[in-house]
Amino acid sequence: MFLWGTATASYQIEGAVDEDGREPSIWDTFSHEPGRIRDGHTGDVACDHYHRWPEDVALMAEAGLNAYRFSVAWPRVLPSGTVNPAGLGFYDRLVDALCEKGIVPVPTLFHWDLPQALEDEGGWLNRDTSRRFADYVAVVAERLSDRVKTWITLNEPFVHMVYGYGLGMHAPGRTLLLDALPVAHHQLLGHGLAVQALRASGAERVMISNNCTPVWPASDSPEDLAAAEAYDTLHNRLFNDPVLIGAYPDLTVYGRPEPDFVRTGDLETIAQPLDGLGINYYNPTRIARPGAEPDGLPFQFAAVTGYPTTAFGWPVVPDGLRELLESLRARYGTALPPIYITENGCSYDGIDDQERIAYLDGHIAAVRAARGVDVRGYFVWSLLDNFEWAEGYHQRFGLVHVDFETQKRTPKASYRWLKNLIAKQGPEIQSTET
Ligand code: GBH
């Protein structure tokens, strides 16, 4: 059955940050620091999904969606390292309600809301966080695995490393640049240990969600081509290679020919077989040779021009998704598991969101056009307008509009369009020949 779903994340929708024993995550700390988030917004209330989830599940059912990707908040489940049955109870009720409506629950176990207590011990810079992650995953699996068979370990470890620890525009707000690289490895190690815990609990479909981007060199010059290759290594290969083929790409260009944080046996742990690869796609990236002002990076960003842009300013390039899928197939061959598009979507204002319809329509067509790739699911980011990290409530990605004063939900034109699409073509998307 092809999975048609939407995706959300705990800190972006739940609110209820101090209820039922939840303790602070790095995002609570960060969003309350002055100047971090546009207009000082926080996730304290967000979409109040913690209380309004029955209405949100009803919205999914009404649209005919057969899957829901949500994330579990680690600081609800293991505040200060102790199991919190009340926090787990929330996900327990949610999973029951989904199953009752015939919606496949697809929990993501880490979507950036690390318990602050673990950040105080170094967060993902601390190797021990990998093991703590697997302990937490085992607790969640024990409670939910009788009903949950499909799991996602991590969401976008690249973004968490770069924005959270490298550049500081996300929590925990560190600015370590390339010294953030151990965060990649410790997250990946956590992924591998989590896969083991999930297998032990009878999981049937385990994956990771990596955000990937086609990398376009700014020109054909050898310098720009080399820069593009360097960026591809950092953004795409650093997170896909270890998981799929059990090896890191060559990081010499980043001054780390032999990363000292990788220990014997780690890559075997990281590279356990997966049943799917989750791909989050938003747009391609254009890369040029380093600029005149050296910043230590072997590339610089260049603008992708000649395309419409979303309210966020991101270029709309549906064919980039086809290109990405085909390039994954070319790079990994038979080592590439079935693909699930675990996020794709756009920020636009308004309830008559014709631009969002065009965006989704174009990207779903691109999935169909990709040759030789076995795509088994497509999740729109997002069900609801929500807390868009550093942008606060300014960027609206929802199929459903949320009035953040009243919490009123209003389905947008795109919601009706998607409902229609799913109803018309049934659950199956055309599989492409290999
Ligand atoms: C995802 O991250 C997250 O998983 C989700 O929580 C979030 O709400 C959602 O996307 C929307 O942001 O500078 O024009 O090249 C997405 C990560 C990083 C994708 C920045 C697009 C660059 C756009 N994004 N990226 S551009």
PDB file of N, CA and C in Angstrom, residues 3-83:
ATOM      1  N   LEU A   3       1.898   4.831   0.856  1.00  0.00           N
ATOM      2  CA  LEU A   3       1.541   5.667   2.006  1.00  0.00           C
ATOM      3  C   LEU A   3       1.345   7.120   1.562  1.00  0.00           C
ATOM      4  N   TRP A   4       0.135   7.617   1.794  1.00  0.00           N
ATOM      5  CA  TRP A   4      -0.154   9.036   1.560  1.00  0.00           C
ATOM      6  C   TRP A   4      -0.318   9.682   2.921  1.00  0.00           C
ATOM      7  N   GLY A   5       0.598  10.567   3.268  1.00  0.00           N
ATOM      8  CA  GLY A   5       0.519  11.108   4.615  1.00  0.00           C
ATOM      9  C   GLY A   5       0.881  12.568   4.695  1.00  0.00           C
ATOM     10  N   THR A   6       0.819  13.053   5.917  1.00  0.00           N
ATOM     11  CA  THR A   6       1.389  14.360   6.223  1.00  0.00           C
ATOM     12  C   THR A   6       2.418  14.130   7.326  1.00  0.00           C
ATOM     13  N   ALA A   7       3.291  15.114   7.509  1.00  0.00           N
ATOM     14  CA  ALA A   7       4.327  15.011   8.536  1.00  0.00           C
ATOM     15  C   ALA A   7       4.245  16.219   9.458  1.00  0.00           C
ATOM     16  N   THR A   8       4.554  15.978  10.725  1.00  0.00           N
ATOM     17  CA  THR A   8       4.646  17.058  11.711  1.00  0.00           C
ATOM     18  C   THR A   8       5.818  16.740  12.644  1.00  0.00           C
ATOM     19  N   ALA A   9       6.073  17.623  13.600  1.00  0.00           N
ATOM     20  CA  ALA A   9       7.100  17.344  14.614  1.00  0.00           C
ATOM     21  C   ALA A   9       6.631  17.874  15.962  1.00  0.00           C
ATOM     22  N   SER A  10       7.007  17.159  17.013  1.00  0.00           N
ATOM     23  CA  SER A  10       6.493  17.436  18.353  1.00  0.00           C
ATOM     24  C   SER A  10       6.618  18.912  18.749  1.00  0.00           C
ATOM     25  N   TYR A  11       7.834  19.457  18.737  1.00  0.00           N
ATOM     26  CA  TYR A  11       7.972  20.827  19.253  1.00  0.00           C
ATOM     27  C   TYR A  11       7.233  21.841  18.379  1.00  0.00           C
ATOM     28  N   GLN A  12       7.009  21.505  17.129  1.00  0.00           N
ATOM     29  CA  GLN A  12       6.380  22.456  16.218  1.00  0.00           C
ATOM     30  C   GLN A  12       4.859  22.529  16.371  1.00  0.00           C
ATOM     31  N   ILE A  13       4.253  21.498  16.975  1.00  0.00           N
ATOM     32  CA  ILE A  13       2.784  21.504  17.072  1.00  0.00           C
ATOM     33  C   ILE A  13       2.214  21.281  18.465  1.00  0.00           C
ATOM     34  N   GLU A  14       2.927  20.589  19.339  1.00  0.00           N
ATOM     35  CA  GLU A  14       2.272  20.089  20.560  1.00  0.00           C
ATOM     36  C   GLU A  14       1.897  21.158  21.574  1.00  0.00           C
ATOM     37  N   GLY A  15       2.795  22.102  21.855  1.00  0.00           N
ATOM     38  CA  GLY A  15       2.566  22.999  22.996  1.00  0.00           C
ATOM     39  C   GLY A  15       2.634  22.193  24.281  1.00  0.00           C
ATOM     40  N   ALA A  16       1.878  22.611  25.298  1.00  0.00           N
ATOM     41  CA  ALA A  16       1.814  21.867  26.576  1.00  0.00           C
ATOM     42  C   ALA A  16       3.200  21.490  27.075  1.00  0.00           C
ATOM     43  N   VAL A  17       4.081  22.468  27.093  1.00  0.00           N
ATOM     44  CA  VAL A  17       5.485  22.161  27.339  1.00  0.00           C
ATOM     45  C   VAL A  17       5.793  21.763  28.776  1.00  0.00           C
ATOM     46  N   ASP A  18       4.902  22.096  29.714  1.00  0.00           N
ATOM     47  CA  ASP A  18       5.203  21.616  31.073  1.00  0.00           C
ATOM     48  C   ASP A  18       4.097  20.739  31.644  1.00  0.00           C
ATOM     49  N   GLU A  19       3.384  20.071  30.769  1.00  0.00           N
ATOM     50  CA  GLU A  19       2.317  19.181  31.258  1.00  0.00           C
ATOM     51  C   GLU A  19       2.757  17.739  31.379  1.00  0.00           C
ATOM     52  N   ASP A  20       2.118  17.054  32.291  1.00  0.00           N
ATOM     53  CA  ASP A  20       2.291  15.605  32.472  1.00  0.00           C
ATOM     54  C   ASP A  20       3.757  15.201  32.586  1.00  0.00           C
ATOM     55  N   GLY A  21       4.536  16.035  33.238  1.00  0.00           N
ATOM     56  CA  GLY A  21       5.913  15.646  33.543  1.00  0.00           C
ATOM     57  C   GLY A  21       6.927  15.908  32.449  1.00  0.00           C
ATOM     58  N   ARG A  22       6.524  16.592  31.383  1.00  0.00           N
ATOM     59  CA  ARG A  22       7.524  16.928  30.356  1.00  0.00           C
ATOM     60  C   ARG A  22       8.548  17.888  30.939  1.00  0.00           C
ATOM     61  N   GLU A  23       9.815  17.699  30.590  1.00  0.00           N
ATOM     62  CA  GLU A  23      10.859  18.639  31.005  1.00  0.00           C
ATOM     63  C   GLU A  23      11.399  19.373  29.781  1.00  0.00           C
ATOM     64  N   PRO A  24      12.137  20.450  29.995  1.00  0.00           N
ATOM     65  CA  PRO A  24      12.557  21.267  28.849  1.00  0.00           C
ATOM     66  C   PRO A  24      13.449  20.536  27.860  1.00  0.00           C
ATOM     67  N   SER A  25      13.259  20.894  26.598  1.00  0.00           N
ATOM     68  CA  SER A  25      14.166  20.455  25.546  1.00  0.00           C
ATOM     69  C   SER A  25      15.047  21.651  25.188  1.00  0.00           C
ATOM     70  N   ILE A  26      16.043  21.390  24.348  1.00  0.00           N
ATOM     71  CA  ILE A  26      16.909  22.493  23.916  1.00  0.00           C
ATOM     72  C   ILE A  26      16.114  23.571  23.188  1.00  0.00           C
ATOM     73  N   TRP A  27      14.958  23.193  22.604  1.00  0.00           N
ATOM     74  CA  TRP A  27      14.166  24.186  21.886  1.00  0.00           C
ATOM     75  C   TRP A  27      13.395  25.103  22.820  1.00  0.00           C
ATOM     76  N   ASP A  28      13.044  24.609  24.015  1.00  0.00           N
ATOM     77  CA  ASP A  28      12.417  25.486  25.006  1.00  0.00           C
ATOM     78  C   ASP A  28      13.437  26.527  25.443  1.00  0.00           C
ATOM     79  N   THR A  29      14.626  26.075  25.757  1.00  0.00           N
ATOM     80  CA  THR A  29      15.682  26.978  26.198  1.00  0.00           C
ATOM     81  C   THR A  29      15.978  28.021  25.119  1.00  0.00           C
ATOM     82  N   PHE A  30      16.200  27.520  23.927  1.00  0.00           N
ATOM     83  CA  PHE A  30      16.626  28.368  22.809  1.00  0.00           C
ATOM     84  C   PHE A  30      15.562  29.398  22.436  1.00  0.00           C
ATOM     85  N   SER A  31      14.314  28.949  22.336  1.00  0.00           N
ATOM     86  CA  SER A  31      13.276  29.872  21.865  1.00  0.00           C
ATOM     87  C   SER A  31      12.979  30.950  22.913  1.00  0.00           C
ATOM     88  N   HIS A  32      13.342  30.687  24.164  1.00  0.00           N
ATOM     89  CA  HIS A  32      13.133  31.700  25.201  1.00  0.00           C
ATOM     90  C   HIS A  32      14.322  32.653  25.350  1.00  0.00           C
ATOM     91  N   GLU A  33      15.387  32.407  24.613  1.00  0.00           N
ATOM     92  CA  GLU A  33      16.518  33.347  24.631  1.00  0.00           C
ATOM     93  C   GLU A  33      16.204  34.507  23.702  1.00  0.00           C
ATOM     94  N   PRO A  34      16.328  35.750  24.203  1.00  0.00           N
ATOM     95  CA  PRO A  34      15.994  36.902  23.363  1.00  0.00           C
ATOM     96  C   PRO A  34      16.799  36.904  22.068  1.00  0.00           C
ATOM     97  N   GLY A  35      16.115  37.234  20.980  1.00  0.00           N
ATOM     98  CA  GLY A  35      16.806  37.420  19.707  1.00  0.00           C
ATOM     99  C   GLY A  35      17.010  36.167  18.892  1.00  0.00           C
ATOM    100  N   ARG A  36      16.663  35.011  19.442  1.00  0.00           N
ATOM    101  CA  ARG A  36      16.897  33.769  18.697  1.00  0.00           C
ATOM    102  C   ARG A  36      15.837  33.537  17.620  1.00  0.00           C
ATOM    103  N   ILE A  37      14.562  33.777  17.970  1.00  0.00           N
ATOM    104  CA  ILE A  37      13.458  33.449  17.065  1.00  0.00           C
ATOM    105  C   ILE A  37      12.775  34.738  16.632  1.00  0.00           C
ATOM    106  N   ARG A  38      12.395  34.790  15.367  1.00  0.00           N
ATOM    107  CA  ARG A  38      11.717  35.960  14.836  1.00  0.00           C
ATOM    108  C   ARG A  38      10.530  36.350  15.737  1.00  0.00           C
ATOM    109  N   ASP A  39      10.477  37.597  16.128  1.00  0.00           N
ATOM    110  CA  ASP A  39       9.422  38.149  16.994  1.00  0.00           C
ATOM    111  C   ASP A  39       9.304  37.460  18.352  1.00  0.00           C
ATOM    112  N   GLY A  40      10.347  36.763  18.752  1.00  0.00           N
ATOM    113  CA  GLY A  40      10.325  36.141  20.083  1.00  0.00           C
ATOM    114  C   GLY A  40       9.321  35.009  20.246  1.00  0.00           C
ATOM    115  N   HIS A  41       8.873  34.444  19.124  1.00  0.00           N
ATOM    116  CA  HIS A  41       7.909  33.341  19.223  1.00  0.00           C
ATOM    117  C   HIS A  41       8.539  32.124  19.908  1.00  0.00           C
ATOM    118  N   THR A  42       7.699  31.313  20.541  1.00  0.00           N
ATOM    119  CA  THR A  42       8.151  30.062  21.156  1.00  0.00           C
ATOM    120  C   THR A  42       7.146  28.961  20.824  1.00  0.00           C
ATOM    121  N   GLY A  43       7.503  27.732  21.169  1.00  0.00           N
ATOM    122  CA  GLY A  43       6.586  26.606  20.963  1.00  0.00           C
ATOM    123  C   GLY A  43       5.741  26.311  22.194  1.00  0.00           C
ATOM    124  N   ASP A  44       5.634  27.257  23.117  1.00  0.00           N
ATOM    125  CA  ASP A  44       4.902  27.007  24.379  1.00  0.00           C
ATOM    126  C   ASP A  44       3.488  26.495  24.132  1.00  0.00           C
ATOM    127  N   VAL A  45       2.820  27.086  23.150  1.00  0.00           N
ATOM    128  CA  VAL A  45       1.438  26.673  22.853  1.00  0.00           C
ATOM    129  C   VAL A  45       1.366  26.012  21.478  1.00  0.00           C
ATOM    130  N   ALA A  46       2.091  26.581  20.531  1.00  0.00           N
ATOM    131  CA  ALA A  46       2.108  26.073  19.144  1.00  0.00           C
ATOM    132  C   ALA A  46       0.678  25.832  18.654  1.00  0.00           C
ATOM    133  N   CYS A  47       0.374  24.627  18.147  1.00  0.00           N
ATOM    134  CA  CYS A  47      -0.978  24.340  17.652  1.00  0.00           C
ATOM    135  C   CYS A  47      -1.837  23.695  18.737  1.00  0.00           C
ATOM    136  N   ASP A  48      -1.314  23.682  19.962  1.00  0.00           N
ATOM    137  CA  ASP A  48      -2.036  23.056  21.075  1.00  0.00           C
ATOM    138  C   ASP A  48      -2.489  21.634  20.711  1.00  0.00           C
ATOM    139  N   HIS A  49      -1.687  21.002  19.890  1.00  0.00           N
ATOM    140  CA  HIS A  49      -2.030  19.647  19.419  1.00  0.00           C
ATOM    141  C   HIS A  49      -2.101  18.651  20.583  1.00  0.00           C
ATOM    142  N   TYR A  50      -1.368  18.930  21.651  1.00  0.00           N
ATOM    143  CA  TYR A  50      -1.374  18.013  22.813  1.00  0.00           C
ATOM    144  C   TYR A  50      -2.800  17.850  23.346  1.00  0.00           C
ATOM    145  N   HIS A  51      -3.619  18.896  23.187  1.00  0.00           N
ATOM    146  CA  HIS A  51      -5.016  18.800  23.631  1.00  0.00           C
ATOM    147  C   HIS A  51      -5.988  18.613  22.465  1.00  0.00           C
ATOM    148  N   ARG A  52      -5.599  19.085  21.291  1.00  0.00           N
ATOM    149  CA  ARG A  52      -6.549  19.096  20.168  1.00  0.00           C
ATOM    150  C   ARG A  52      -6.315  17.965  19.177  1.00  0.00           C
ATOM    151  N   TRP A  53      -5.500  16.978  19.568  1.00  0.00           N
ATOM    152  CA  TRP A  53      -5.173  15.908  18.627  1.00  0.00           C
ATOM    153  C   TRP A  53      -6.387  15.162  18.066  1.00  0.00           C
ATOM    154  N   PRO A  54      -7.485  15.003  18.821  1.00  0.00           N
ATOM    155  CA  PRO A  54      -8.602  14.274  18.184  1.00  0.00           C
ATOM    156  C   PRO A  54      -9.121  14.999  16.935  1.00  0.00           C
ATOM    157  N   GLU A  55      -9.182  16.329  17.026  1.00  0.00           N
ATOM    158  CA  GLU A  55      -9.618  17.109  15.868  1.00  0.00           C
ATOM    159  C   GLU A  55      -8.614  16.964  14.716  1.00  0.00           C
ATOM    160  N   ASP A  56      -7.340  16.932  15.050  1.00  0.00           N
ATOM    161  CA  ASP A  56      -6.315  16.831  14.000  1.00  0.00           C
ATOM    162  C   ASP A  56      -6.331  15.451  13.332  1.00  0.00           C
ATOM    163  N   VAL A  57      -6.558  14.418  14.115  1.00  0.00           N
ATOM    164  CA  VAL A  57      -6.670  13.078  13.535  1.00  0.00           C
ATOM    165  C   VAL A  57      -7.913  13.007  12.636  1.00  0.00           C
ATOM    166  N   ALA A  58      -8.999  13.640  13.089  1.00  0.00           N
ATOM    167  CA  ALA A  58     -10.220  13.648  12.270  1.00  0.00           C
ATOM    168  C   ALA A  58      -9.964  14.343  10.928  1.00  0.00           C
ATOM    169  N   LEU A  59      -9.171  15.406  10.951  1.00  0.00           N
ATOM    170  CA  LEU A  59      -8.842  16.104   9.700  1.00  0.00           C
ATOM    171  C   LEU A  59      -8.081  15.191   8.736  1.00  0.00           C
ATOM    172  N   MET A  60      -7.185  14.383   9.281  1.00  0.00           N
ATOM    173  CA  MET A  60      -6.435  13.458   8.418  1.00  0.00           C
ATOM    174  C   MET A  60      -7.362  12.408   7.827  1.00  0.00           C
ATOM    175  N   ALA A  61      -8.216  11.868   8.669  1.00  0.00           N
ATOM    176  CA  ALA A  61      -9.129  10.819   8.215  1.00  0.00           C
ATOM    177  C   ALA A  61     -10.053  11.368   7.128  1.00  0.00           C
ATOM    178  N   GLU A  62     -10.547  12.562   7.351  1.00  0.00           N
ATOM    179  CA  GLU A  62     -11.464  13.208   6.411  1.00  0.00           C
ATOM    180  C   GLU A  62     -10.791  13.426   5.044  1.00  0.00           C
ATOM    181  N   ALA A  63      -9.475  13.619   5.052  1.00  0.00           N
ATOM    182  CA  ALA A  63      -8.755  13.814   3.784  1.00  0.00           C
ATOM    183  C   ALA A  63      -8.444  12.492   3.090  1.00  0.00           C
ATOM    184  N   GLY A  64      -8.702  11.387   3.761  1.00  0.00           N
ATOM    185  CA  GLY A  64      -8.412  10.082   3.157  1.00  0.00           C
ATOM    186  C   GLY A  64      -6.947   9.686   3.259  1.00  0.00           C
ATOM    187  N   LEU A  65      -6.206  10.355   4.130  1.00  0.00           N
ATOM    188  CA  LEU A  65      -4.784  10.010   4.295  1.00  0.00           C
ATOM    189  C   LEU A  65      -4.675   8.658   5.002  1.00  0.00           C
ATOM    190  N   ASN A  66      -3.710   7.835   4.588  1.00  0.00           N
ATOM    191  CA  ASN A  66      -3.585   6.516   5.221  1.00  0.00           C
ATOM    192  C   ASN A  66      -2.310   6.369   6.044  1.00  0.00           C
ATOM    193  N   ALA A  67      -1.589   7.472   6.263  1.00  0.00           N
ATOM    194  CA  ALA A  67      -0.376   7.422   7.091  1.00  0.00           C
ATOM    195  C   ALA A  67      -0.176   8.785   7.751  1.00  0.00           C
ATOM    196  N   TYR A  68       0.484   8.777   8.893  1.00  0.00           N
ATOM    197  CA  TYR A  68       0.791  10.027   9.592  1.00  0.00           C
ATOM    198  C   TYR A  68       2.174   9.926  10.204  1.00  0.00           C
ATOM    199  N   ARG A  69       3.054  10.814   9.789  1.00  0.00           N
ATOM    200  CA  ARG A  69       4.395  10.891  10.352  1.00  0.00           C
ATOM    201  C   ARG A  69       4.408  11.995  11.404  1.00  0.00           C
ATOM    202  N   PHE A  70       4.572  11.606  12.667  1.00  0.00           N
ATOM    203  CA  PHE A  70       4.672  12.565  13.767  1.00  0.00           C
ATOM    204  C   PHE A  70       5.963  12.273  14.511  1.00  0.00           C
ATOM    205  N   SER A  71       6.381  13.152  15.414  1.00  0.00           N
ATOM    206  CA  SER A  71       7.577  12.799  16.173  1.00  0.00           C
ATOM    207  C   SER A  71       7.257  12.696  17.649  1.00  0.00           C
ATOM    208  N   VAL A  72       8.035  11.867  18.318  1.00  0.00           N
ATOM    209  CA  VAL A  72       7.889  11.646  19.755  1.00  0.00           C
ATOM    210  C   VAL A  72       8.877  12.567  20.463  1.00  0.00           C
ATOM    211  N   ALA A  73       8.379  13.268  21.488  1.00  0.00           N
ATOM    212  CA  ALA A  73       9.237  14.193  22.242  1.00  0.00           C
ATOM    213  C   ALA A  73       9.982  13.419  23.328  1.00  0.00           C
ATOM    214  N   TRP A  74      11.263  13.302  23.145  1.00  0.00           N
ATOM    215  CA  TRP A  74      12.134  12.617  24.107  1.00  0.00           C
ATOM    216  C   TRP A  74      11.932  13.186  25.529  1.00  0.00           C
ATOM    217  N   PRO A  75      11.866  14.534  25.700  1.00  0.00           N
ATOM    218  CA  PRO A  75      11.712  15.056  27.060  1.00  0.00           C
ATOM    219  C   PRO A  75      10.331  14.797  27.687  1.00  0.00           C
ATOM    220  N   ARG A  76       9.373  14.270  26.912  1.00  0.00           N
ATOM    221  CA  ARG A  76       8.130  13.815  27.547  1.00  0.00           C
ATOM    222  C   ARG A  76       8.286  12.403  28.076  1.00  0.00           C
ATOM    223  N   VAL A  77       9.073  11.610  27.331  1.00  0.00           N
ATOM    224  CA  VAL A  77       9.167  10.182  27.626  1.00  0.00           C
ATOM    225  C   VAL A  77      10.179   9.896  28.728  1.00  0.00           C
ATOM    226  N   LEU A  78      11.311  10.567  28.673  1.00  0.00           N
ATOM    227  CA  LEU A  78      12.376  10.323  29.658  1.00  0.00           C
ATOM    228  C   LEU A  78      12.862  11.636  30.267  1.00  0.00           C
ATOM    229  N   PRO A  79      11.984  12.383  30.951  1.00  0.00           N
ATOM    230  CA  PRO A  79      12.484  13.604  31.591  1.00  0.00           C
ATOM    231  C   PRO A  79      13.530  13.210  32.633  1.00  0.00           C
ATOM    232  N   SER A  80      14.653  13.879  32.614  1.00  0.00           N
ATOM    233  CA  SER A  80      15.804  13.567  33.493  1.00  0.00           C
ATOM    234  C   SER A  80      16.113  12.077  33.554  1.00  0.00           C
ATOM    235  N   GLY A  81      15.889  11.413  32.444  1.00  0.00           N
ATOM    236  CA  GLY A  81      16.325  10.022  32.372  1.00  0.00           C
ATOM    237  C   GLY A  81      15.401   9.010  33.046  1.00  0.00           C
ATOM    238  N   THR A  82      14.278   9.438  33.604  1.00  0.00           N
ATOM    239  CA  THR A  82      13.370   8.476  34.253  1.00  0.00           C
ATOM    240  C   THR A  82      12.144   8.290  33.357  1.00  0.00           C
ATOM    241  N   VAL A  83      11.690   7.057  33.208  1.00  0.00           N
ATOM    242  CA  VAL A  83      10.538   6.803  32.342  1.00  0.00           C
ATOM    243  C   VAL A  83       9.299   7.490  32.910  1.00  0.00           C
TER     244      VAL A  83
END
